[in-house]
Amino acid sequence: RRSEAPKAIPEQRITYRQVPERIEVTPGLPTSQHSLARGLAEEVGPHAAYTEGLGWFEWNGSVWERVGVPKNLAELTRGYLETRMPTVQRTGMKELTHSYMNGVIAFTRTDPRIWVDPTAWDQDKYAINTPAGVVDLYTGEVHPPDSRTLVTKSTTVAPDFEMRTPLFDRLLSQAFAGDEEAAEYVITGLGLSLIASQDDQIFFMLNGPGGSG
């Protein structure tokens, strides 16, 4: 006996992280690794993120990837500090050292433009990245790639909503003996099993003769 179709999920929308564009340095504060880290965070913020316990993430233009250290972070840090050597020298450093650079990077991790709470990643259970942009799995809408979505899940191909699927359609027709309603119900169930949502408390039990595909 077929149960009722899974319920539709209430309206959803892609959520975006709110990131401060600029953090003002209080006038009169002494120059330090901390103050230099603020300027560095402004440059790398859109493309790098840090979460305690998870480490660094890097935005590749379409999805956040978990990395040991962002590939260009050390180079960016050195280039950033080299252009500010008079400022660095006022801290007592005559030349850049790895320990000094690592100290600046350590302070950068705590900047609100870089630091991300671990619960913020993949918070939107209906959002997934694709090469074409962020897809809302509830509405089917495709949004431009945006690092503020904090989505790490991604497909390797872009969606094509006009693509025909004759082999899949034939399989469904054979498996359900032409019962389009049953086929549509199973497709809905497959869709629910492919997203992170557990709003629908449903247990699927397939009953029928074997060898049907």
XYZ file of C-alpha atoms in Angstrom:
213
model
C 0.000 0.000 0.000
C 1.440 3.333 -1.054
C 1.625 5.999 1.650
C 1.103 9.681 1.106
C 3.766 11.534 -0.850
C 6.497 13.190 1.232
C 5.519 16.621 2.462
C 6.917 19.726 0.801
C 9.485 21.559 2.859
C 8.575 25.127 3.910
C 10.116 27.970 1.955
C 13.893 27.984 2.001
C 16.498 30.460 0.794
C 20.258 30.438 0.365
C 21.872 31.936 3.462
C 24.908 34.207 3.331
C 27.518 34.851 5.995
C 27.707 38.458 7.167
C 31.331 39.562 7.006
C 32.560 43.036 8.065
C 34.154 44.782 5.077
C 36.679 46.739 7.125
C 37.830 46.839 10.728
C 39.241 50.178 11.791
C 42.479 50.208 13.768
C 42.229 52.439 16.829
C 44.486 55.491 16.345
C 47.449 55.601 18.671
C 47.820 51.832 19.097
C 51.434 50.684 18.735
C 52.310 48.836 15.528
C 52.327 45.105 16.164
C 51.827 41.745 14.515
C 48.179 42.060 15.507
C 47.662 45.345 13.689
C 49.511 44.038 10.621
C 47.309 40.918 10.690
C 44.212 43.108 10.368
C 45.472 44.522 7.088
C 46.419 41.057 5.834
C 42.945 39.730 6.703
C 41.407 42.450 4.551
C 43.359 41.183 1.547
C 42.908 37.431 1.970
C 39.502 37.416 3.705
C 37.334 36.677 0.646
C 39.491 33.665 -0.273
C 40.597 32.143 3.035
C 38.885 31.021 6.241
C 39.975 29.379 9.466
C 38.001 27.221 11.897
C 39.401 25.968 15.193
C 39.664 22.185 15.105
C 39.206 22.022 11.327
C 42.021 24.240 10.115
C 42.196 26.377 6.991
C 39.726 26.527 4.104
C 40.388 28.053 0.690
C 37.800 29.393 -1.788
C 38.634 28.137 -5.298
C 36.041 30.259 -7.075
C 33.136 27.842 -6.754
C 33.520 25.910 -3.479
C 35.362 26.020 -0.149
C 38.093 23.382 0.104
C 39.712 22.246 3.326
C 43.491 22.640 3.047
C 46.518 22.468 5.306
C 47.384 26.110 4.658
C 46.040 28.149 1.710
C 48.567 27.805 -1.109
C 49.184 31.506 -1.540
C 48.878 32.588 2.105
C 52.610 32.465 2.877
C 53.446 34.288 -0.364
C 50.738 36.883 0.253
C 51.947 37.367 3.815
C 55.552 37.884 2.743
C 54.562 40.254 -0.066
C 52.236 42.183 2.238
C 54.897 42.582 4.944
C 57.695 43.418 2.494
C 55.708 46.413 1.253
C 55.420 47.540 4.879
C 58.996 47.026 6.027
C 59.240 50.459 7.693
C 56.229 49.468 9.793
C 57.708 46.043 10.518
C 61.049 47.568 11.509
C 59.326 49.790 14.051
C 58.422 46.589 15.906
C 62.138 45.902 16.329
C 62.531 43.498 13.381
C 65.392 44.269 10.993
C 64.279 41.653 8.463
C 61.430 39.215 7.973
C 61.711 35.821 9.618
C 59.502 32.756 9.392
C 58.600 33.061 13.067
C 57.509 36.691 12.582
C 55.417 35.793 9.502
C 53.855 32.852 11.338
C 52.994 35.197 14.199
C 51.145 37.528 11.826
C 49.311 34.560 10.272
C 48.359 33.295 13.751
C 46.755 36.651 14.572
C 45.051 36.672 11.144
C 43.221 33.445 12.040
C 41.316 35.235 14.807
C 40.124 38.103 12.616
C 36.308 38.004 12.138
C 36.818 38.199 8.359
C 38.823 34.957 8.535
C 37.505 33.039 11.566
C 34.425 30.877 10.963
C 32.452 29.073 13.659
C 32.474 25.289 13.021
C 28.664 25.181 13.057
C 28.485 27.703 10.199
C 29.839 25.348 7.534
C 27.198 23.675 5.343
C 24.453 25.120 7.527
C 22.077 25.457 4.577
C 20.988 21.870 3.929
C 19.373 22.806 0.594
C 22.457 24.490 -0.884
C 25.063 22.745 -3.022
C 27.853 24.175 -5.133
C 28.234 23.345 -8.810
C 30.511 24.698 -11.561
C 27.546 26.877 -12.613
C 26.877 28.319 -9.153
C 25.033 27.517 -5.930
C 21.884 25.453 -6.481
C 18.926 25.702 -4.109
C 17.805 22.059 -3.998
C 14.332 23.083 -2.844
C 13.508 25.606 -5.564
C 15.960 24.557 -8.272
C 17.228 28.124 -8.572
C 20.894 28.640 -9.461
C 22.698 31.486 -7.672
C 26.114 32.951 -8.619
C 29.107 31.418 -6.795
C 29.608 33.229 -3.497
C 32.164 32.497 -0.782
C 29.735 33.810 1.853
C 27.535 30.704 1.486
C 30.156 28.610 3.365
C 29.195 25.478 1.418
C 31.801 22.720 1.075
C 29.618 20.235 -0.825
C 29.958 20.377 -4.605
C 29.197 18.477 -7.768
C 31.701 18.119 -10.610
C 29.193 19.028 -13.342
C 26.764 21.890 -13.799
C 22.997 21.191 -13.727
C 21.138 20.888 -17.029
C 17.415 21.082 -16.337
C 16.553 20.586 -20.018
C 18.574 17.395 -20.442
C 16.593 14.372 -21.612
C 17.071 11.039 -19.803
C 15.645 8.301 -22.060
C 17.502 5.404 -20.387
C 16.409 6.431 -16.890
C 12.834 7.014 -18.066
C 12.781 3.563 -19.674
C 14.070 1.961 -16.472
C 11.314 3.599 -14.407
C 8.660 2.578 -16.924
C 9.816 -1.033 -16.850
C 10.291 -1.214 -13.077
C 6.836 0.223 -12.324
C 4.957 -1.254 -15.288
C 4.104 2.159 -16.677
C 2.692 3.461 -13.377
C 3.771 7.116 -13.662
C 2.427 8.018 -10.211
C 4.516 5.319 -8.528
C 7.595 6.331 -10.535
C 7.154 9.993 -9.547
C 6.815 9.004 -5.896
C 10.053 7.013 -5.982
C 11.873 9.898 -7.694
C 10.716 12.186 -4.883
C 11.994 9.685 -2.317
C 15.349 9.457 -4.094
C 15.606 13.237 -4.027
C 14.903 13.343 -0.282
C 17.637 10.765 0.328
C 20.220 12.897 -1.488
C 19.930 16.007 0.687
C 20.918 16.627 4.296
C 17.365 17.345 5.421
C 15.585 14.984 7.807
C 12.431 17.077 8.074
C 10.386 14.226 6.596
C 10.391 11.250 8.965
C 9.822 8.569 6.321
C 10.887 4.944 6.072
C 10.711 3.529 2.544
C 9.880 -0.161 2.112
C 9.859 -1.517 -1.424
C 7.644 -4.559 -1.909
C 7.283 -6.603 -5.113
C 8.637 -9.518 -7.132
C 12.383 -9.822 -7.621
C 14.193 -9.367 -10.911
C 12.312 -6.166 -11.736
C 15.409 -3.910 -11.761
